[in-house]
Coordinates of C-alpha atoms in Angstrom, one line a residue:
Chain A
X12 CA 19.6 -22.5 -18.9
X13 CA 18.9 -24.8 -15.9
X14 CA 22.2 -26.5 -16.3
X15 CA 23.8 -23.5 -14.4
X16 CA 23.7 -23.6 -10.7
X17 CA 23.3 -19.9 -10.4
X18 CA 20.2 -20.0 -12.6
X19 CA 18.6 -22.7 -10.4
X20 CA 19.4 -20.7 -7.3
X21 CA 18.0 -17.6 -8.9
X22 CA 14.7 -19.4 -9.8
X23 CA 14.5 -20.7 -6.3
X24 CA 15.3 -17.3 -4.7
X25 CA 12.7 -15.5 -6.8
X26 CA 10.1 -18.1 -5.9
X27 CA 10.6 -17.6 -2.2
X28 CA 10.6 -13.8 -2.6
X29 CA 7.5 -13.7 -4.9
X30 CA 5.4 -15.7 -2.4
X31 CA 6.5 -13.6 0.6
X32 CA 6.5 -10.2 -1.1
X33 CA 3.2 -10.8 -2.9
X34 CA 1.2 -11.8 0.2
X35 CA 2.8 -9.3 2.6
X36 CA 2.8 -6.6 -0.1
X37 CA -1.0 -7.1 -0.5
X38 CA -1.7 -6.1 3.0
X39 CA 0.8 -3.2 2.8
X40 CA -1.1 -1.8 -0.2
X41 CA -4.4 -2.5 1.5
X42 CA -3.3 -0.5 4.5
X43 CA -1.8 2.3 2.4
X44 CA 1.7 1.8 4.0
X45 CA 3.7 1.5 0.7
X46 CA 5.9 4.5 1.6
X47 CA 6.8 2.9 4.9
X48 CA 8.0 -0.3 3.1
X49 CA 10.0 1.8 0.6
X50 CA 11.7 3.7 3.4
X51 CA 12.5 0.5 5.3
X52 CA 14.6 -0.8 2.4
X53 CA 16.7 2.3 2.5
X54 CA 17.3 1.9 6.2
X55 CA 18.3 -1.6 5.3
X56 CA 20.9 -0.2 2.9
X57 CA 22.7 1.5 5.7
X58 CA 22.5 -1.8 7.7
X59 CA 23.9 -3.9 4.8
X60 CA 26.8 -1.6 4.1
X61 CA 27.6 -1.1 7.7
X62 CA 27.6 -4.9 8.2
X63 CA 30.1 -5.3 5.4
X64 CA 32.3 -2.7 7.0
X65 CA 32.5 -4.6 10.3
X66 CA 32.9 -8.0 8.5
X67 CA 29.4 -9.4 8.7
X68 CA 27.2 -10.5 5.8
X69 CA 25.1 -7.8 4.1
X70 CA 22.0 -9.9 4.6
X71 CA 22.5 -9.9 8.4
X72 CA 22.9 -6.1 8.6
X73 CA 20.0 -5.6 6.2
X74 CA 17.6 -7.8 8.1
X75 CA 18.6 -6.4 11.5
X76 CA 18.1 -2.8 10.3
X77 CA 14.8 -3.3 8.5
X78 CA 13.4 -5.1 11.5
X79 CA 14.5 -2.1 13.7
X80 CA 12.9 0.3 11.3
X81 CA 9.8 -1.8 11.2
X82 CA 9.5 -1.7 14.9
X83 CA 10.1 2.1 15.0
X84 CA 7.5 2.8 12.3
X85 CA 5.0 0.4 14.0
X86 CA 5.3 2.1 17.4
X87 CA 4.9 5.5 15.8
X88 CA 1.3 4.5 15.2
X89 CA -1.1 5.1 12.4
X90 CA -2.2 8.6 13.3
X91 CA 1.0 10.3 14.1
X92 CA 0.9 13.5 12.0
X93 CA 3.9 14.3 9.9
X94 CA 4.8 10.5 10.1
X95 CA 5.6 10.5 6.4
X96 CA 8.0 13.4 6.9
X97 CA 9.7 11.6 9.8
X98 CA 10.0 8.5 7.7
X99 CA 11.3 10.4 4.7
X100 CA 14.0 12.1 6.7
X101 CA 15.2 8.8 8.2
X102 CA 15.1 7.4 4.6
X103 CA 17.5 10.0 3.2
X104 CA 19.7 9.8 6.3
X105 CA 20.0 6.1 5.9
X106 CA 21.0 6.3 2.2
X107 CA 23.6 8.9 3.2
X108 CA 25.0 6.7 6.0
X109 CA 25.1 3.8 3.5
X110 CA 27.1 6.0 1.2
X111 CA 29.5 6.9 4.0
X112 CA 30.1 3.2 4.9
X113 CA 30.8 2.4 1.2
X114 CA 33.2 5.2 1.1
X115 CA 35.2 3.6 4.0
X116 CA 35.1 0.2 2.3
X117 CA 36.4 1.1 -1.1
X118 CA 37.4 -2.3 -2.2
X119 CA 33.8 -3.4 -2.6
X120 CA 32.6 -1.2 -5.6
X121 CA 30.3 -3.9 -7.0
X122 CA 28.6 -4.3 -3.6
X123 CA 26.9 -1.0 -4.0
X124 CA 25.2 -1.7 -7.3
X125 CA 24.2 -5.2 -6.1
X126 CA 22.6 -3.7 -3.0
X127 CA 20.9 -0.8 -4.8
X128 CA 19.6 -2.7 -7.8
X129 CA 19.7 -6.3 -6.8
X130 CA 21.8 -9.2 -8.0
X131 CA 19.6 -12.3 -8.1
X132 CA 22.2 -14.2 -10.2
X133 CA 24.6 -13.9 -7.4
X134 CA 22.5 -15.5 -4.7
X135 CA 24.5 -18.3 -3.0
X136 CA 23.0 -21.6 -1.8
X137 CA 23.4 -20.9 1.9
X138 CA 21.7 -17.5 1.4
X139 CA 18.9 -19.4 -0.1
X140 CA 18.4 -21.4 3.0
X141 CA 18.3 -18.3 5.2
X142 CA 15.7 -16.8 2.9
X143 CA 13.6 -19.9 3.0
X144 CA 13.5 -19.9 6.8
X145 CA 12.9 -16.1 7.1
X146 CA 10.1 -16.4 4.5
X147 CA 8.4 -19.3 6.1
X148 CA 8.5 -17.6 9.5
X149 CA 6.9 -14.4 8.0
X150 CA 4.2 -16.4 6.3
X151 CA 3.3 -18.4 9.4
X152 CA 2.9 -15.2 11.5
X153 CA 1.0 -13.6 8.7
X154 CA -1.4 -16.5 8.5
X155 CA -2.1 -16.2 12.3
X156 CA -2.8 -12.4 12.2
X157 CA -4.3 -12.2 8.7
X158 CA -8.0 -11.9 9.7
X159 CA -7.7 -9.4 12.5
X160 CA -5.2 -7.5 10.3
X161 CA -7.7 -7.2 7.5
X162 CA -10.4 -6.1 9.9
X163 CA -8.2 -3.5 11.6
X164 CA -7.0 -2.3 8.2
X165 CA -10.5 -1.7 6.8
X166 CA -12.4 -0.7 9.9
X167 CA -9.9 0.4 12.6
X168 CA -12.3 2.0 15.0
X169 CA -14.6 -1.0 14.9
X170 CA -11.8 -3.5 15.4
X171 CA -10.6 -1.5 18.3
X172 CA -14.1 -1.6 19.9
X173 CA -14.1 -5.3 19.4
X174 CA -11.0 -5.6 21.5
X175 CA -8.3 -5.8 18.8
X176 CA -5.3 -3.5 19.4
X177 CA -4.5 -1.8 16.1
X178 CA -1.1 -0.6 17.4
X179 CA 0.2 -4.0 18.4
X180 CA -1.2 -5.6 15.2
X181 CA 0.3 -2.8 13.1
X182 CA 3.7 -3.2 14.8
X183 CA 3.8 -6.9 14.2
X184 CA 2.8 -6.3 10.6
X185 CA 5.6 -3.8 10.1
X186 CA 8.1 -6.4 11.3
X187 CA 6.7 -8.8 8.7
X188 CA 7.1 -6.1 6.1
X189 CA 10.7 -5.7 7.2
X190 CA 11.4 -9.4 6.6
X191 CA 9.7 -9.2 3.2
X192 CA 11.8 -6.1 2.3
X193 CA 15.0 -7.8 3.3
X194 CA 14.2 -10.8 1.1
X195 CA 13.1 -8.6 -1.9
X196 CA 16.3 -6.7 -1.7
X197 CA 18.1 -9.9 -2.6
X198 CA 16.3 -9.9 -5.9
X199 CA 15.6 -6.3 -7.0
X200 CA 17.7 -4.3 -4.6
X201 CA 17.0 -1.5 -2.2
X202 CA 15.8 1.1 -4.6
X203 CA 13.3 -1.2 -6.4
X204 CA 11.4 -3.2 -3.8
X205 CA 8.3 -1.5 -5.0
X206 CA 8.5 -3.6 -8.2
X207 CA 7.8 -6.8 -6.2
X208 CA 6.0 -5.6 -3.1
X209 CA 3.7 -3.0 -4.6
X210 CA 3.2 -3.5 -8.3
X211 CA 1.9 -7.1 -8.1
X212 CA -0.5 -6.6 -5.2
X213 CA -1.8 -3.3 -6.7
X214 CA -2.5 -5.1 -10.0
X215 CA -4.2 -8.0 -8.1
X216 CA -6.3 -5.5 -6.1
X217 CA -7.7 -4.0 -9.4
X218 CA -8.8 -7.4 -10.6
X219 CA -9.9 -9.4 -7.5
X220 CA -13.0 -8.9 -5.5
X221 CA -12.1 -11.1 -2.6
X222 CA -9.1 -10.8 -0.3
X223 CA -8.1 -14.5 -0.7
X224 CA -8.2 -14.2 -4.5
X225 CA -6.3 -10.9 -4.3
X226 CA -3.5 -12.5 -2.3
X227 CA -3.3 -15.5 -4.6
X228 CA -3.2 -13.2 -7.7
X229 CA -0.5 -10.9 -6.1
X230 CA 1.7 -14.0 -5.5
X231 CA 1.1 -15.2 -9.0
X232 CA 1.9 -11.9 -10.6
X233 CA 5.1 -11.4 -8.5
X234 CA 6.2 -14.9 -9.5
X235 CA 5.4 -14.5 -13.2
X236 CA 7.2 -11.1 -13.2
X237 CA 10.3 -12.6 -11.5
X238 CA 10.5 -15.8 -13.5
X239 CA 9.7 -14.3 -16.9
X240 CA 12.2 -11.6 -16.0
X241 CA 14.9 -14.2 -15.3
X242 CA 14.3 -16.0 -18.6
X243 CA 14.4 -12.7 -20.5
X244 CA 17.5 -11.6 -18.7
X245 CA 19.1 -15.0 -19.6
X246 CA 18.5 -14.6 -23.3
X247 CA 19.1 -10.8 -23.6
X248 CA 21.9 -10.5 -21.1
X249 CA 20.2 -7.4 -19.8
X250 CA 19.8 -6.9 -16.0
X251 CA 17.1 -9.1 -14.4
X252 CA 15.9 -6.2 -12.3
X253 CA 15.1 -4.1 -15.4
X254 CA 12.9 -6.9 -16.8
X255 CA 11.1 -7.3 -13.4
X256 CA 10.3 -3.6 -13.2
X257 CA 9.2 -3.4 -16.8
X258 CA 6.9 -6.4 -16.4
X259 CA 5.4 -5.0 -13.2
X260 CA 4.6 -1.7 -14.9
X261 CA 3.1 -3.4 -18.0
X262 CA 0.9 -5.7 -15.8
X263 CA -0.4 -2.8 -13.8
X264 CA -1.2 -0.7 -16.9
X265 CA -2.9 -3.7 -18.6
X266 CA -5.0 -4.4 -15.5
X267 CA -6.1 -0.7 -15.4
X268 CA -7.0 -1.0 -19.0
X269 CA -9.1 -4.2 -18.4
X270 CA -10.9 -2.5 -15.5
X271 CA -11.6 0.6 -17.5
X272 CA -13.0 -1.4 -20.5
X273 CA -15.2 -3.7 -18.4
X274 CA -16.6 -0.7 -16.6
X275 CA -17.4 1.1 -19.8
X276 CA -19.1 -1.9 -21.3
X277 CA -21.5 -2.2 -18.3
Chain B
X20 CA -33.8 -1.5 33.9
X21 CA -31.0 1.1 33.3
X22 CA -29.1 0.5 30.1
X23 CA -26.5 3.2 30.5
X24 CA -25.6 5.2 33.6
X25 CA -23.1 8.1 33.8
X26 CA -22.3 9.1 37.4
X27 CA -20.2 12.2 37.8
X28 CA -18.2 11.4 34.7
X29 CA -15.3 13.6 33.5
X30 CA -14.0 12.9 30.0
X31 CA -11.0 14.3 28.2
X32 CA -10.0 14.3 24.5
X33 CA -6.2 14.9 24.6
X34 CA -5.9 17.8 27.0
X35 CA -9.4 19.1 26.4
X36 CA -12.1 18.3 28.9
X37 CA -15.2 17.4 26.9
X38 CA -17.4 16.5 29.8
X39 CA -17.1 17.6 33.4
X40 CA -19.1 15.9 36.1
X41 CA -21.8 14.5 33.7
X42 CA -24.6 12.3 35.2
X43 CA -27.5 10.8 33.4
X44 CA -29.4 7.5 33.0
X45 CA -30.8 5.9 29.8
X46 CA -33.5 3.3 30.4
X47 CA -33.5 0.0 28.5
X48 CA -35.3 0.1 25.1
X49 CA -35.0 3.8 24.5
X50 CA -34.1 5.5 21.3
X51 CA -32.0 8.5 22.2
X52 CA -30.6 11.2 19.9
X53 CA -27.1 12.3 20.9
X54 CA -26.8 15.9 19.8
X55 CA -24.3 18.7 20.1
X56 CA -22.1 21.0 18.1
X57 CA -19.1 19.7 16.2
X58 CA -16.2 19.0 18.5
X59 CA -18.5 18.8 21.6
X60 CA -17.1 15.3 22.3
X61 CA -19.8 13.0 21.0
X62 CA -17.4 10.5 19.6
X63 CA -15.3 10.7 22.8
X64 CA -18.5 9.9 24.8
X65 CA -19.0 6.8 22.6
X66 CA -15.5 5.7 23.1
X67 CA -15.9 5.9 26.8
X68 CA -19.1 3.8 26.7
X69 CA -17.1 1.2 24.6
X70 CA -14.4 1.1 27.2
X71 CA -11.8 2.5 24.9
X72 CA -11.4 5.6 27.0
X73 CA -11.2 5.7 30.8
X74 CA -13.1 8.6 32.4
X75 CA -10.7 10.8 34.5
X76 CA -13.3 10.6 37.2
X77 CA -16.8 9.2 37.9
X78 CA -18.2 5.9 36.7
X79 CA -19.9 4.6 33.6
X80 CA -22.1 1.4 33.8
X81 CA -23.5 -0.4 30.8
X82 CA -26.4 -2.7 31.8
X83 CA -25.2 -2.4 35.4
X84 CA -21.6 -3.5 34.6
X85 CA -18.5 -1.4 34.4
X86 CA -17.4 -0.6 30.9
X87 CA -14.9 -2.9 29.2
X88 CA -13.3 -3.2 25.8
X89 CA -14.9 -5.6 23.4
X90 CA -18.2 -5.6 25.3
X91 CA -20.5 -8.0 23.3
X92 CA -23.6 -6.1 24.5
X93 CA -22.7 -3.1 22.4
X94 CA -23.0 -2.8 18.6
X95 CA -21.1 0.2 17.1
X96 CA -21.3 2.0 13.8
X97 CA -18.2 4.3 13.7
X98 CA -18.1 7.5 11.6
X99 CA -17.7 6.6 8.0
X100 CA -14.1 5.8 7.1
X101 CA -12.5 6.6 3.7
X102 CA -11.1 3.0 3.6
X103 CA -14.4 1.7 2.4
X104 CA -15.0 4.1 -0.4
X105 CA -13.2 2.2 -3.1
X106 CA -13.4 -1.2 -1.6
X107 CA -14.0 -4.0 -4.2
X108 CA -14.9 -6.4 -1.4
X109 CA -18.6 -7.2 -1.1
X110 CA -20.6 -6.2 2.0
X111 CA -21.1 -9.9 2.9
X112 CA -17.3 -10.5 2.8
X113 CA -16.8 -7.4 4.9
X114 CA -19.1 -8.9 7.5
X115 CA -17.4 -12.3 7.4
X116 CA -14.1 -10.5 7.8
X117 CA -15.3 -8.6 10.9
X118 CA -16.7 -11.8 12.5
X119 CA -13.5 -13.9 12.0
X120 CA -11.3 -10.9 12.4
X121 CA -12.3 -10.2 16.0
X122 CA -9.9 -13.0 17.1
X123 CA -6.5 -14.4 16.2
X124 CA -5.9 -17.9 14.9
X125 CA -8.5 -20.0 13.1
X126 CA -9.3 -17.9 10.0
X127 CA -12.5 -19.4 8.7
X128 CA -16.1 -18.6 9.7
X129 CA -18.3 -21.2 11.3
X130 CA -21.8 -22.1 10.2
X131 CA -23.3 -20.3 13.2
X132 CA -21.4 -17.1 12.3
X133 CA -22.7 -17.3 8.7
X134 CA -26.3 -17.8 10.0
X135 CA -25.8 -14.7 12.1
X136 CA -24.7 -12.8 9.1
X137 CA -27.8 -13.9 7.1
X138 CA -30.0 -12.9 10.1
X139 CA -28.6 -9.3 10.3
X140 CA -28.7 -8.8 6.6
X141 CA -32.4 -9.8 6.6
X142 CA -33.2 -7.6 9.6
X143 CA -31.7 -4.6 7.7
X144 CA -33.1 -5.6 4.3
X145 CA -29.5 -5.5 3.0
X146 CA -29.3 -9.1 1.6
X147 CA -29.1 -8.0 -2.1
X148 CA -26.9 -5.0 -1.4
X149 CA -24.4 -7.2 0.4
X150 CA -23.6 -9.1 -2.8
X151 CA -22.3 -5.9 -4.5
X152 CA -18.8 -4.4 -4.0
X153 CA -18.8 -1.9 -1.2
X154 CA -17.3 0.7 -3.4
X155 CA -20.3 0.7 -5.8
X156 CA -22.9 1.4 -3.1
X157 CA -24.4 4.8 -2.3
X158 CA -23.8 6.4 1.1
X159 CA -27.2 5.3 2.4
X160 CA -26.7 1.7 1.1
X161 CA -23.3 1.5 2.7
X162 CA -24.8 2.7 6.0
X163 CA -27.3 -0.1 5.8
X164 CA -24.5 -2.7 5.6
X165 CA -22.6 -1.1 8.5
X166 CA -25.8 -1.1 10.6
X167 CA -26.2 -4.8 9.8
X168 CA -22.6 -5.3 10.8
X169 CA -23.2 -3.6 14.2
X170 CA -26.1 -6.1 14.9
X171 CA -23.8 -9.1 14.6
X172 CA -23.8 -11.1 17.8
X173 CA -27.1 -9.7 18.9
X174 CA -26.0 -6.7 21.1
X175 CA -28.6 -5.1 23.4
X176 CA -27.3 -1.5 22.7
X177 CA -26.5 0.2 19.5
X178 CA -24.2 3.3 19.2
X179 CA -24.3 5.1 15.9
X180 CA -21.8 7.9 15.2
X181 CA -23.0 10.4 12.7
X182 CA -24.6 8.0 10.3
X183 CA -26.5 10.8 8.5
X184 CA -23.4 12.8 7.5
X185 CA -23.4 13.5 3.7
X186 CA -26.7 11.9 3.0
X187 CA -29.5 13.7 1.3
X188 CA -32.7 14.3 3.3
X189 CA -34.6 11.3 1.9
X190 CA -31.8 8.9 2.7
X191 CA -31.5 10.4 6.1
X192 CA -35.1 9.7 6.7
X193 CA -34.8 6.1 5.6
X194 CA -31.7 5.5 7.8
X195 CA -33.5 6.9 10.9
X196 CA -36.6 4.8 10.1
X197 CA -34.5 1.7 9.7
X198 CA -32.8 2.2 13.0
X199 CA -36.2 3.0 14.7
X200 CA -37.8 -0.2 13.3
X201 CA -34.9 -2.4 14.4
X202 CA -34.8 -0.8 17.8
X203 CA -38.5 -1.5 18.3
X204 CA -38.4 -5.0 16.9
X205 CA -35.4 -6.2 18.8
X206 CA -36.1 -4.0 21.9
X207 CA -32.7 -2.3 21.8
X208 CA -31.3 0.8 23.4
X209 CA -30.0 3.1 20.8
X210 CA -27.8 6.2 21.0
X211 CA -27.9 7.9 17.6
X212 CA -25.4 10.7 17.2
X213 CA -26.2 13.5 14.9
X214 CA -25.4 17.2 14.7
X215 CA -28.8 17.9 13.3
X216 CA -32.0 17.3 15.2
X217 CA -34.5 17.6 12.4
X218 CA -34.2 14.1 10.8
X219 CA -34.7 12.6 14.3
X220 CA -37.8 14.5 15.2
X221 CA -40.8 12.3 16.0
X222 CA -38.7 9.2 16.0
X223 CA -36.7 9.5 19.2
X224 CA -37.7 8.9 22.8
X225 CA -35.4 11.6 24.1
X226 CA -32.4 13.7 23.4
X227 CA -29.0 13.7 25.1
X228 CA -27.5 17.1 24.4
X229 CA -23.8 17.6 24.8
X230 CA -22.8 21.3 25.1
X231 CA -19.8 23.0 26.6
X232 CA -18.6 20.2 28.9
X233 CA -22.2 19.8 30.2
X234 CA -24.9 17.3 29.3
X235 CA -28.7 17.2 29.5
X236 CA -31.0 14.2 28.9
X237 CA -34.8 14.5 28.5
X238 CA -37.7 14.7 26.0
X239 CA -37.0 17.0 23.0
X240 CA -39.5 19.7 24.2
X241 CA -37.8 19.8 27.7
X242 CA -34.1 19.8 26.5
X243 CA -34.3 21.8 23.3
X244 CA -35.3 25.0 24.9
X245 CA -33.6 28.4 25.0
X246 CA -33.1 28.1 28.8
X247 CA -31.5 24.6 28.9
X248 CA -29.4 25.2 25.8
X249 CA -28.2 28.6 27.1
X250 CA -27.1 26.8 30.3
X251 CA -25.3 24.0 28.4
X252 CA -23.5 26.4 26.1
X253 CA -22.8 29.0 28.8
X254 CA -24.0 31.6 26.3
X255 CA -27.4 32.9 25.2
X256 CA -29.0 30.4 22.7
X257 CA -32.4 30.3 21.0
X258 CA -34.5 27.6 19.4
X259 CA -36.3 28.4 16.2
X260 CA -39.1 26.2 15.0
X261 CA -40.3 26.4 11.4
X262 CA -42.5 24.0 9.4
X263 CA -41.7 21.0 11.5
X264 CA -38.0 21.7 11.7
X265 CA -36.0 22.8 14.7
X266 CA -32.9 25.0 14.6
X267 CA -30.6 25.8 17.5
X268 CA -29.1 29.3 17.0
X269 CA -26.8 31.5 18.9
X270 CA -28.2 34.7 20.5
X271 CA -31.0 35.5 22.9
X272 CA -34.7 34.8 22.3
X273 CA -36.1 37.0 19.6
X274 CA -38.7 39.6 20.9
X275 CA -41.6 37.7 19.2
X276 CA -40.8 34.4 21.2

């Protein structure tokens, strides 16, 4: 299977995405901002289709729009009431816009499916390099803000009293989520970023007691999901994304079972 | 020495004025109960002392200095947040996280910081509790960890925001006693916010009562009186004492009083 270039590219792409999505997704779940991440990918859909329409690469439009959405959501702040409603309305508007852009660009029918559900087998070598740079940048920034971010996520009032600005921190973090979303879309598509950014961290959170262990497990689960998914897709010829979502759900259910059993035995 | 001084302070929460022209002075080493009805602006007052909220007029001084954000002289126990309810992180890890999380960059704790954590856990008797996941602790046990956290860095003043909420009377008693003991041992100034006076009786040196935009500071028997409270609320109030408990109720003094 590794004699094919596209398979090698796919394994490399999913590796980058798993590390980025697993670690950033962990904080997203910890902060209860999963819906914001989900919505951001939909905004990215409008960006990607719009970019294709004016002759740019989908990844450029996608990244630009998710970053813009991240900035917007971050500046809205944690406490804005009806924030989820505002996000939800922007989400559906973006999907609608994306549909309109596709309508004008009729010659690219396959593009829609690839964007919505991912097409990891179609990742080109030069896209891979862009993903590597974006991912490394996101991880370096995350490493610098990780500790204050954890503190501000768990005890926002106290962190604020200690001189940390939850709003600035939250906005920076939302931009990181935007980068992770743009990367994840390359593998699982706009509609299914949850399968890499939420399922593995949520599973890890059930099993790990410490944050460092949790992040490590989240990355490990995301990677296992993606790589086993690729292998299964290769042998069954079914879509990779299907296998990734299935493995994510199975892992989460299994972890819940393990937690339930160990609690009952105590 | 004056630990906390309000001079003609006006505070707002959104567009609501919660304190108009409030002045008082709390001496160093006093244990003060901050009382008042829900929504009177007790948390807002704490935020002003912490330098998170600027008074619209007047001045606040903490140990003679103007307020500033991140003041290391103040330890703070905020109202209990839901985020900690199901946390699988241990109390000790939570404390390490708050020490290293107060600054950007180098993400690991130093030996001195870990020693400080050992110290505050010993002072609060929370050493064993701190090894268990926060989510498995009872309300009173969690409060003990959070009080330990507020003592990190040896502040001289402690602000506690409603630490007794949703605790049963025995737990309330033990939390108040714990704070009283720490306050005496470490010679700290404590502002203990509660909407009930009873658990604090006999432990506090004075009460700071926040009513309708007005504030009064003094010993319990001087502040918790129908006359002072009626003035603070701008409406007739009465104080009912029964079997060692004190209740503040609306309405004029009963004929028997």
